[in-house]
PDB file of C-alpha atoms and ligand atoms in Angstrom:
ATOM      1  CA  MET A 199      -0.009  -0.005   0.066  1.00 61.00           C
ATOM      2  CA  ALA A 200       1.581   3.253  -1.039  1.00 79.00           C
ATOM      3  CA  ARG A 201       1.674   5.890   1.627  1.00 93.00           C
ATOM      4  CA  PRO A 202       0.583   8.719   1.719  1.00 96.00           C
ATOM      5  CA  ARG A 203      -2.207   8.684  -0.655  1.00 97.00           C
ATOM      6  CA  GLN A 204      -3.753  11.919  -2.104  1.00 96.00           C
ATOM      7  CA  ILE A 205      -7.422  11.585  -1.763  1.00 96.00           C
ATOM      8  CA  ALA A 206      -8.753  14.887  -2.856  1.00 96.00           C
ATOM      9  CA  ARG A 207      -7.360  18.454  -2.804  1.00 95.00           C
ATOM     10  CA  GLY A 208      -6.085  19.159   0.665  1.00 97.00           C
ATOM     11  CA  ILE A 209      -6.801  15.620   1.791  1.00 98.00           C
ATOM     12  CA  GLU A 210      -4.002  13.015   2.246  1.00 98.00           C
ATOM     13  CA  LEU A 211      -4.436   9.463   3.579  1.00 98.00           C
ATOM     14  CA  PHE A 212      -1.881   7.626   5.634  1.00 98.00           C
ATOM     15  CA  PRO A 213      -2.852   4.196   6.919  1.00 98.00           C
ATOM     16  CA  ALA A 214      -0.923   2.793   9.891  1.00 97.00           C
ATOM     17  CA  ARG A 215      -0.890  -0.556  11.451  1.00 97.00           C
ATOM     18  CA  THR A 216      -2.899  -0.625  14.787  1.00 97.00           C
ATOM     19  CA  PRO A 217      -4.159  -3.202  17.143  1.00 94.00           C
ATOM     20  CA  THR A 218      -7.761  -2.632  16.142  1.00 92.00           C
ATOM     21  CA  LEU A 219     -10.720  -4.889  15.647  1.00 87.00           C
ATOM     22  CA  PRO A 220     -10.267  -7.547  12.969  1.00 85.00           C
ATOM     23  CA  PRO A 221     -10.592  -7.809  10.086  1.00 89.00           C
ATOM     24  CA  ALA A 222      -9.321  -4.256  10.038  1.00 90.00           C
ATOM     25  CA  THR A 223      -5.659  -4.099  10.571  1.00 93.00           C
ATOM     26  CA  HIS A 224      -4.886  -0.336  10.080  1.00 95.00           C
ATOM     27  CA  THR A 225      -6.207   2.992  11.219  1.00 97.00           C
ATOM     28  CA  ASN A 226      -6.381   5.784   8.510  1.00 98.00           C
ATOM     29  CA  SER A 227      -4.666   8.935   9.533  1.00 98.00           C
ATOM     30  CA  TYR A 228      -5.704  12.139   7.375  1.00 98.00           C
ATOM     31  CA  ALA A 229      -3.750  15.260   6.690  1.00 98.00           C
ATOM     32  CA  LEU A 230      -6.212  18.085   6.085  1.00 98.00           C
ATOM     33  CA  GLY A 231      -5.386  21.447   4.420  1.00 98.00           C
ATOM     34  CA  GLU A 232      -3.092  22.755   1.651  1.00 97.00           C
ATOM     35  CA  ARG A 233      -0.995  25.071   3.919  1.00 98.00           C
ATOM     36  CA  GLU A 234      -2.332  24.760   7.520  1.00 98.00           C
ATOM     37  CA  VAL A 235      -2.696  21.161   8.192  1.00 98.00           C
ATOM     38  CA  VAL A 236      -4.623  19.288  10.886  1.00 98.00           C
ATOM     39  CA  LEU A 237      -3.476  15.713  11.413  1.00 98.00           C
ATOM     40  CA  VAL A 238      -6.405  13.325  12.172  1.00 98.00           C
ATOM     41  CA  GLU A 239      -6.175   9.996  14.246  1.00 98.00           C
ATOM     42  CA  PRO A 240      -2.633   9.907  15.676  1.00 98.00           C
ATOM     43  CA  ALA A 241      -3.383   6.049  16.027  1.00 98.00           C
ATOM     44  CA  THR A 242      -0.354   3.775  15.971  1.00 98.00           C
ATOM     45  CA  PRO A 243       1.494   2.405  19.087  1.00 97.00           C
ATOM     46  CA  HIS A 244       4.053   0.411  17.133  1.00 98.00           C
ATOM     47  CA  ASP A 245       7.504   1.929  16.848  1.00 98.00           C
ATOM     48  CA  ASP A 246       8.299   1.037  13.102  1.00 97.00           C
ATOM     49  CA  GLU A 247       4.675   2.556  12.061  1.00 98.00           C
ATOM     50  CA  ARG A 248       5.394   5.619  14.375  1.00 98.00           C
ATOM     51  CA  ARG A 249       8.681   6.343  12.503  1.00 98.00           C
ATOM     52  CA  ALA A 250       6.978   6.191   9.317  1.00 98.00           C
ATOM     53  CA  TRP A 251       4.178   8.469  10.354  1.00 98.00           C
ATOM     54  CA  LEU A 252       6.691  11.156  11.796  1.00 98.00           C
ATOM     55  CA  THR A 253       8.473  10.878   8.423  1.00 98.00           C
ATOM     56  CA  TRP A 254       5.291  11.605   6.600  1.00 98.00           C
ATOM     57  CA  ALA A 255       4.504  14.608   8.950  1.00 98.00           C
ATOM     58  CA  ARG A 256       7.948  15.934   8.873  1.00 98.00           C
ATOM     59  CA  ALA A 257       7.954  15.958   5.091  1.00 97.00           C
ATOM     60  CA  MET A 258       4.974  18.334   4.849  1.00 98.00           C
ATOM     61  CA  PRO A 259       7.084  21.542   4.999  1.00 97.00           C
ATOM     62  CA  SER A 260       8.796  20.356   1.747  1.00 97.00           C
ATOM     63  CA  THR A 261       5.352  20.793   0.031  1.00 95.00           C
ATOM     64  CA  GLY A 262       4.603  24.093   1.600  1.00 97.00           C
ATOM     65  CA  ARG A 263       2.470  22.630   4.486  1.00 98.00           C
ATOM     66  CA  ALA A 264       2.752  23.108   8.171  1.00 98.00           C
ATOM     67  CA  PRO A 265       1.004  20.829  10.756  1.00 98.00           C
ATOM     68  CA  ILE A 266      -0.832  22.886  13.179  1.00 98.00           C
ATOM     69  CA  ALA A 267      -2.595  20.347  15.400  1.00 98.00           C
ATOM     70  CA  ILE A 268      -3.323  16.794  16.134  1.00 98.00           C
ATOM     71  CA  PHE A 269      -7.119  15.881  16.013  1.00 98.00           C
ATOM     72  CA  LEU A 270      -8.887  12.940  17.762  1.00 98.00           C
ATOM     73  CA  THR A 271     -11.984  11.556  16.623  1.00 98.00           C
ATOM     74  CA  HIS A 272     -12.655   9.763  19.836  1.00 98.00           C
ATOM     75  CA  HIS A 273     -10.699   8.160  22.727  1.00 98.00           C
ATOM     76  CA  HIS A 274     -10.266   4.452  21.715  1.00 97.00           C
ATOM     77  CA  PRO A 275      -6.781   3.169  21.879  1.00 97.00           C
ATOM     78  CA  ASP A 276      -6.699   2.268  18.122  1.00 97.00           C
ATOM     79  CA  HIS A 277      -7.301   5.890  17.351  1.00 98.00           C
ATOM     80  CA  THR A 278      -5.064   7.562  20.084  1.00 98.00           C
ATOM     81  CA  GLY A 279      -2.206   5.106  20.460  1.00 98.00           C
ATOM     82  CA  GLY A 280       0.203   7.553  19.099  1.00 98.00           C
ATOM     83  CA  ALA A 281      -1.172  10.923  20.397  1.00 98.00           C
ATOM     84  CA  ALA A 282       1.168  11.737  23.215  1.00 98.00           C
ATOM     85  CA  PHE A 283       4.395  10.599  21.174  1.00 98.00           C
ATOM     86  CA  PHE A 284       3.378  12.400  18.123  1.00 98.00           C
ATOM     87  CA  ALA A 285       2.467  15.685  19.908  1.00 98.00           C
ATOM     88  CA  SER A 286       5.593  15.835  21.896  1.00 98.00           C
ATOM     89  CA  GLU A 287       7.967  14.751  18.820  1.00 98.00           C
ATOM     90  CA  LEU A 288       6.211  17.301  16.440  1.00 98.00           C
ATOM     91  CA  GLY A 289       5.409  19.934  19.216  1.00 98.00           C
ATOM     92  CA  LEU A 290       1.938  20.067  18.417  1.00 98.00           C
ATOM     93  CA  PRO A 291      -1.298  20.725  20.377  1.00 98.00           C
ATOM     94  CA  ILE A 292      -3.934  18.151  20.663  1.00 98.00           C
ATOM     95  CA  TRP A 293      -7.678  18.898  19.910  1.00 98.00           C
ATOM     96  CA  ALA A 294     -10.688  16.902  21.022  1.00 98.00           C
ATOM     97  CA  HIS A 295     -14.053  16.878  22.346  1.00 98.00           C
ATOM     98  CA  GLU A 296     -14.452  17.289  26.119  1.00 98.00           C
ATOM     99  CA  ALA A 297     -15.952  13.818  26.602  1.00 98.00           C
ATOM    100  CA  THR A 298     -12.700  12.454  24.704  1.00 98.00           C
ATOM    101  CA  ALA A 299     -10.536  14.627  27.131  1.00 98.00           C
ATOM    102  CA  ALA A 300     -12.212  13.299  30.158  1.00 98.00           C
ATOM    103  CA  ARG A 301     -11.458   9.582  29.220  1.00 98.00           C
ATOM    104  CA  LEU A 302      -7.704  10.406  28.439  1.00 98.00           C
ATOM    105  CA  PRO A 303      -6.699  12.153  31.797  1.00 97.00           C
ATOM    106  CA  ASP A 304      -3.031  11.564  31.130  1.00 96.00           C
ATOM    107  CA  LEU A 305      -3.059  13.412  27.610  1.00 98.00           C
ATOM    108  CA  ALA A 306      -2.948  17.340  27.519  1.00 97.00           C
ATOM    109  CA  ILE A 307      -5.713  18.496  25.401  1.00 98.00           C
ATOM    110  CA  ALA A 308      -5.070  22.036  24.190  1.00 98.00           C
ATOM    111  CA  ARG A 309      -8.382  22.784  22.549  1.00 98.00           C
ATOM    112  CA  LEU A 310     -11.908  21.354  23.321  1.00 98.00           C
ATOM    113  CA  ILE A 311     -13.902  20.899  19.944  1.00 98.00           C
ATOM    114  CA  ARG A 312     -17.575  21.375  20.236  1.00 98.00           C
ATOM    115  CA  ASP A 313     -20.519  20.466  17.929  1.00 98.00           C
ATOM    116  CA  GLY A 314     -20.705  23.352  15.218  1.00 98.00           C
ATOM    117  CA  ASP A 315     -17.123  24.561  15.557  1.00 98.00           C
ATOM    118  CA  GLU A 316     -15.523  25.459  12.338  1.00 98.00           C
ATOM    119  CA  LEU A 317     -11.945  24.570  11.690  1.00 98.00           C
ATOM    120  CA  THR A 318     -10.611  26.965   9.203  1.00 97.00           C
ATOM    121  CA  LEU A 319      -7.345  25.850   7.609  1.00 98.00           C
ATOM    122  CA  ASP A 320      -5.535  28.637   5.544  1.00 97.00           C
ATOM    123  CA  GLY A 321      -3.719  27.984   2.444  1.00 97.00           C
ATOM    124  CA  PRO A 322      -3.996  28.457  -1.483  1.00 95.00           C
ATOM    125  CA  ARG A 323      -7.540  27.527  -0.796  1.00 94.00           C
ATOM    126  CA  ALA A 324      -8.813  27.652   2.603  1.00 95.00           C
ATOM    127  CA  HIS A 325     -10.714  24.663   3.906  1.00 97.00           C
ATOM    128  CA  ARG A 326     -13.433  24.951   6.230  1.00 98.00           C
ATOM    129  CA  TRP A 327     -14.308  21.763   8.215  1.00 98.00           C
ATOM    130  CA  ARG A 328     -17.441  21.699  10.483  1.00 98.00           C
ATOM    131  CA  ALA A 329     -17.066  19.551  13.656  1.00 98.00           C
ATOM    132  CA  LEU A 330     -20.052  17.357  14.379  1.00 98.00           C
ATOM    133  CA  HIS A 331     -20.385  15.915  17.803  1.00 98.00           C
ATOM    134  CA  THR A 332     -21.638  12.313  16.923  1.00 98.00           C
ATOM    135  CA  PRO A 333     -21.752  10.200  20.181  1.00 98.00           C
ATOM    136  CA  GLY A 334     -23.160   6.680  19.938  1.00 98.00           C
ATOM    137  CA  HIS A 335     -19.883   4.613  19.294  1.00 97.00           C
ATOM    138  CA  ALA A 336     -17.989   6.726  21.750  1.00 98.00           C
ATOM    139  CA  PRO A 337     -19.146   9.552  23.948  1.00 98.00           C
ATOM    140  CA  GLY A 338     -16.821  12.161  22.558  1.00 98.00           C
ATOM    141  CA  HIS A 339     -16.803  11.135  18.814  1.00 98.00           C
ATOM    142  CA  ILE A 340     -16.537  13.922  16.299  1.00 98.00           C
ATOM    143  CA  CYS A 341     -16.731  13.808  12.627  1.00 98.00           C
ATOM    144  CA  LEU A 342     -15.553  16.573  10.473  1.00 98.00           C
ATOM    145  CA  HIS A 343     -17.475  17.811   7.351  1.00 98.00           C
ATOM    146  CA  ASP A 344     -16.476  19.982   4.613  1.00 98.00           C
ATOM    147  CA  GLU A 345     -19.616  21.326   2.753  1.00 96.00           C
ATOM    148  CA  GLU A 346     -17.710  22.646  -0.246  1.00 96.00           C
ATOM    149  CA  SER A 347     -16.194  19.540  -1.071  1.00 96.00           C
ATOM    150  CA  GLY A 348     -18.516  17.007   0.392  1.00 98.00           C
ATOM    151  CA  ALA A 349     -15.922  15.150   2.264  1.00 98.00           C
ATOM    152  CA  LEU A 350     -16.817  13.669   5.760  1.00 98.00           C
ATOM    153  CA  ILE A 351     -14.038  12.462   8.044  1.00 98.00           C
ATOM    154  CA  ALA A 352     -16.372   9.637   9.493  1.00 98.00           C
ATOM    155  CA  GLY A 353     -14.004   8.261  12.231  1.00 98.00           C
ATOM    156  CA  ASP A 354     -15.764   5.221  13.599  1.00 98.00           C
ATOM    157  CA  MET A 355     -19.262   6.007  12.564  1.00 98.00           C
ATOM    158  CA  VAL A 356     -18.983   3.822   9.482  1.00 97.00           C
ATOM    159  CA  ALA A 357     -16.032   1.687   8.383  1.00 95.00           C
ATOM    160  CA  GLY A 358     -14.889   0.836   4.796  1.00 91.00           C
ATOM    161  CA  VAL A 359     -13.802  -2.665   6.232  1.00 89.00           C
ATOM    162  CA  GLY A 360     -15.207  -4.688   9.001  1.00 86.00           C
ATOM    163  CA  THR A 361     -17.901  -3.372  11.376  1.00 86.00           C
ATOM    164  CA  ILE A 362     -18.567  -0.730  14.028  1.00 93.00           C
ATOM    165  CA  LEU A 363     -19.015  -2.171  17.447  1.00 94.00           C
ATOM    166  CA  ILE A 364     -21.568  -0.436  19.536  1.00 96.00           C
ATOM    167  CA  GLU A 365     -21.330  -1.703  23.154  1.00 94.00           C
ATOM    168  CA  ALA A 366     -22.919  -0.656  26.334  1.00 92.00           C
ATOM    169  CA  GLN A 367     -19.890   0.702  28.050  1.00 91.00           C
ATOM    170  CA  ASP A 368     -18.970   3.501  25.618  1.00 94.00           C
ATOM    171  CA  GLY A 369     -21.922   3.284  23.097  1.00 96.00           C
ATOM    172  CA  ASP A 370     -25.324   4.154  22.981  1.00 97.00           C
ATOM    173  CA  MET A 371     -27.458   2.444  20.200  1.00 97.00           C
ATOM    174  CA  ALA A 372     -30.267   4.921  19.834  1.00 98.00           C
ATOM    175  CA  GLU A 373     -27.726   7.727  19.715  1.00 98.00           C
ATOM    176  CA  TYR A 374     -25.800   5.897  17.169  1.00 98.00           C
ATOM    177  CA  LEU A 375     -28.616   5.453  14.893  1.00 98.00           C
ATOM    178  CA  ARG A 376     -29.792   9.122  15.406  1.00 98.00           C
ATOM    179  CA  GLN A 377     -26.054  10.346  14.502  1.00 98.00           C
ATOM    180  CA  LEU A 378     -25.965   8.126  11.413  1.00 98.00           C
ATOM    181  CA  GLN A 379     -29.180   9.682  10.202  1.00 98.00           C
ATOM    182  CA  ARG A 380     -27.945  13.166  11.047  1.00 98.00           C
ATOM    183  CA  LEU A 381     -24.760  12.512   8.889  1.00 98.00           C
ATOM    184  CA  ALA A 382     -26.980  11.254   6.005  1.00 98.00           C
ATOM    185  CA  ALA A 383     -28.928  14.356   6.059  1.00 98.00           C
ATOM    186  CA  LEU A 384     -25.914  16.394   5.326  1.00 98.00           C
ATOM    187  CA  ALA A 385     -25.687  14.469   2.125  1.00 98.00           C
ATOM    188  CA  PRO A 386     -21.749  14.010   2.138  1.00 98.00           C
ATOM    189  CA  ARG A 387     -20.236  12.895  -1.221  1.00 98.00           C
ATOM    190  CA  LEU A 388     -17.223  11.237   0.119  1.00 98.00           C
ATOM    191  CA  GLY A 389     -16.872   9.286   3.430  1.00 98.00           C
ATOM    192  CA  LEU A 390     -13.437   8.932   4.818  1.00 98.00           C
ATOM    193  CA  PRO A 391     -13.526   6.311   7.608  1.00 98.00           C
ATOM    194  CA  ALA A 392     -10.787   5.460  10.130  1.00 98.00           C
ATOM    195  CA  HIS A 393     -10.730   1.883   8.848  1.00 97.00           C
ATOM    196  CA  GLY A 394     -10.859   0.711   5.170  1.00 96.00           C
ATOM    197  CA  GLU A 395     -11.140   2.416   1.790  1.00 96.00           C
ATOM    198  CA  PRO A 396     -12.748   5.803   1.246  1.00 97.00           C
ATOM    199  CA  ILE A 397     -16.505   5.478   0.623  1.00 97.00           C
ATOM    200  CA  ASP A 398     -17.886   6.805  -2.597  1.00 97.00           C
ATOM    201  CA  GLU A 399     -21.709   6.763  -1.748  1.00 97.00           C
ATOM    202  CA  PRO A 400     -21.673   7.643   2.082  1.00 98.00           C
ATOM    203  CA  VAL A 401     -25.302   8.542   2.114  1.00 98.00           C
ATOM    204  CA  GLN A 402     -26.114   4.946   0.745  1.00 98.00           C
ATOM    205  CA  LEU A 403     -23.729   3.352   3.379  1.00 97.00           C
ATOM    206  CA  LEU A 404     -25.251   5.362   6.215  1.00 98.00           C
ATOM    207  CA  GLY A 405     -28.713   4.215   5.308  1.00 97.00           C
ATOM    208  CA  TYR A 406     -27.510   0.836   5.009  1.00 97.00           C
ATOM    209  CA  TYR A 407     -25.912   0.920   8.425  1.00 97.00           C
ATOM    210  CA  VAL A 408     -29.261   2.131   9.903  1.00 97.00           C
ATOM    211  CA  ALA A 409     -31.417  -0.416   8.139  1.00 97.00           C
ATOM    212  CA  HIS A 410     -28.995  -3.177   9.257  1.00 96.00           C
ATOM    213  CA  ARG A 411     -29.114  -2.233  12.936  1.00 97.00           C
ATOM    214  CA  LYS A 412     -32.776  -1.916  12.804  1.00 97.00           C
ATOM    215  CA  MET A 413     -33.097  -5.426  11.298  1.00 97.00           C
ATOM    216  CA  ARG A 414     -30.935  -6.711  14.118  1.00 97.00           C
ATOM    217  CA  GLU A 415     -33.169  -4.974  16.598  1.00 97.00           C
ATOM    218  CA  ALA A 416     -36.188  -6.652  15.096  1.00 97.00           C
ATOM    219  CA  LYS A 417     -34.395 -10.060  15.639  1.00 97.00           C
ATOM    220  CA  VAL A 418     -33.707  -9.130  19.054  1.00 97.00           C
ATOM    221  CA  VAL A 419     -37.358  -8.349  19.813  1.00 95.00           C
ATOM    222  CA  GLY A 420     -38.418 -11.592  18.044  1.00 95.00           C
ATOM    223  CA  ALA A 421     -35.943 -13.671  20.172  1.00 95.00           C
ATOM    224  CA  LEU A 422     -36.823 -12.084  23.568  1.00 94.00           C
ATOM    225  CA  ALA A 423     -38.989 -14.313  25.835  1.00 87.00           C
ATOM    226  CA  PRO A 424     -42.482 -13.070  26.641  1.00 86.00           C
ATOM    227  CA  VAL A 425     -42.939 -10.882  29.790  1.00 80.00           C
ATOM    228  CA  GLY A 426     -43.795 -13.031  32.882  1.00 80.00           C
ATOM    229  CA  SER A 427     -41.474 -15.875  31.709  1.00 85.00           C
ATOM    230  CA  ALA A 428     -37.920 -16.574  33.194  1.00 85.00           C
ATOM    231  CA  GLY A 429     -36.322 -14.613  30.447  1.00 89.00           C
ATOM    232  CA  ASP A 430     -33.079 -15.039  28.474  1.00 93.00           C
ATOM    233  CA  ARG A 431     -29.566 -14.483  29.160  1.00 96.00           C
ATOM    234  CA  ILE A 432     -27.556 -12.635  26.590  1.00 96.00           C
ATOM    235  CA  GLU A 433     -25.570 -15.828  25.808  1.00 95.00           C
ATOM    236  CA  ASP A 434     -28.842 -17.681  25.247  1.00 94.00           C
ATOM    237  CA  LEU A 435     -29.944 -14.789  22.774  1.00 96.00           C
ATOM    238  CA  VAL A 436     -26.662 -14.536  20.805  1.00 97.00           C
ATOM    239  CA  PRO A 437     -27.077 -17.793  18.750  1.00 96.00           C
ATOM    240  CA  VAL A 438     -30.581 -16.727  17.836  1.00 96.00           C
ATOM    241  CA  VAL A 439     -30.082 -13.221  16.953  1.00 97.00           C
ATOM    242  CA  TYR A 440     -26.737 -13.646  15.325  1.00 96.00           C
ATOM    243  CA  ALA A 441     -27.192 -17.060  13.582  1.00 96.00           C
ATOM    244  CA  ASP A 442     -26.001 -15.494  10.435  1.00 94.00           C
ATOM    245  CA  THR A 443     -22.777 -14.512  12.148  1.00 93.00           C
ATOM    246  CA  PRO A 444     -19.701 -16.849  12.641  1.00 93.00           C
ATOM    247  CA  ALA A 445     -19.626 -18.138  16.130  1.00 94.00           C
ATOM    248  CA  LEU A 446     -16.213 -16.761  16.482  1.00 92.00           C
ATOM    249  CA  LEU A 447     -17.705 -13.281  16.610  1.00 92.00           C
ATOM    250  CA  TRP A 448     -20.342 -14.225  19.133  1.00 95.00           C
ATOM    251  CA  PRO A 449     -18.311 -12.671  22.154  1.00 94.00           C
ATOM    252  CA  LEU A 450     -18.435  -9.330  20.324  1.00 93.00           C
ATOM    253  CA  ALA A 451     -21.970  -9.797  19.141  1.00 95.00           C
ATOM    254  CA  GLY A 452     -23.001 -10.229  22.887  1.00 96.00           C
ATOM    255  CA  LEU A 453     -21.681  -6.690  23.572  1.00 96.00           C
ATOM    256  CA  SER A 454     -23.683  -5.387  20.547  1.00 96.00           C
ATOM    257  CA  LEU A 455     -26.610  -7.351  21.764  1.00 97.00           C
ATOM    258  CA  GLU A 456     -26.502  -5.919  25.134  1.00 97.00           C
ATOM    259  CA  ALA A 457     -26.494  -2.270  23.668  1.00 97.00           C
ATOM    260  CA  HIS A 458     -29.681  -3.179  21.752  1.00 97.00           C
ATOM    261  CA  LEU A 459     -31.330  -4.523  24.760  1.00 97.00           C
ATOM    262  CA  ILE A 460     -30.573  -1.394  26.767  1.00 97.00           C
ATOM    263  CA  LYS A 461     -31.908   0.682  23.942  1.00 97.00           C
ATOM    264  CA  LEU A 462     -35.244  -1.519  24.023  1.00 97.00           C
ATOM    265  CA  GLU A 463     -35.174  -1.362  27.833  1.00 96.00           C
ATOM    266  CA  ARG A 464     -35.119   2.607  27.604  1.00 96.00           C
ATOM    267  CA  GLU A 465     -37.969   2.584  25.166  1.00 97.00           C
ATOM    268  CA  GLY A 466     -39.952   0.591  27.509  1.00 96.00           C
ATOM    269  CA  ARG A 467     -39.912  -2.550  25.201  1.00 96.00           C
ATOM    270  CA  ALA A 468     -37.678  -4.989  27.286  1.00 95.00           C
ATOM    271  CA  ARG A 469     -37.132  -5.609  30.877  1.00 94.00           C
ATOM    272  CA  ARG A 470     -33.930  -6.817  32.794  1.00 93.00           C
ATOM    273  CA  GLU A 471     -34.247  -9.123  35.747  1.00 91.00           C
ATOM    274  CA  GLY A 472     -30.655  -9.713  37.008  1.00 92.00           C
ATOM    275  CA  GLU A 473     -29.056 -11.311  34.015  1.00 93.00           C
ATOM    276  CA  ARG A 474     -32.286 -12.085  32.183  1.00 95.00           C
ATOM    277  CA  TRP A 475     -33.927 -10.077  29.648  1.00 96.00           C
ATOM    278  CA  ALA A 476     -37.689 -10.362  28.746  1.00 94.00           C
ATOM    279  CA  ALA A 477     -39.968  -8.524  26.210  1.00 94.00           C
ATOM    280  CA  LEU A 478     -42.303  -5.929  27.367  1.00 89.00           C
ATOM    281  CA  GLY A 479     -45.712  -4.976  25.866  1.00 70.00           C
TER     282      GLY A 479
HETATM  283 ZN1   ZN B 737     -13.614   3.237  18.039  1.00 81.92          ZN
END
């Protein structure tokens, strides 16, 4: 894989190996801007990959570019594994949402990015990226949208390879679905995910993600024991709800199933009794 790769005017892609969720093996970093540059996803914890990443960032002045900040889409380790190292090596501030900062107490976050903030990057052509707070996968998740070009830095909202895990600890299934729909309504024309290839028809993919989760939710509702019964444990439900998924992935599927159940519980459609879940209504 040739690195870096020019994706569009003012957008460069640099995938680096990370300990991420299989089948993905890499996290995509992006350099945004034609003179002032923001580096998105300082992800890799591996020495050899960090050296390659630094070489990439340090070569930017030779093409008239100057990195001004490092940007975190969210706090997960396969997105922030190089943040402290790159910030100190390059002398750059780190920007992130406050809910991301709260989860990374050892990292100095110089600027808290809020929903609606505009990041303007000066250059031969200025680039304006709008920050969108999109919780659901992670509480502090931020996407960046360039209305002019239609590009969307999607972080872990969608992926070009593998799947996005929504689990009960960091995630919120209802919020995730709301934010997917919000992103689709912006009608982005190019999706740039943290994992996998650029997405040419992001609106279609966002719609597919929503439909897929709703299909899964319908299966959960269909599988749930009726109210008044002893109820089901998550490990009893997984083989039914995820019959179409390799058993190898069932432990992860169980986490996602729990997020679905919590959504149903909040909507008054499921009830938890200790470890057991039953349908309501
Ligand atoms: Zn993540």
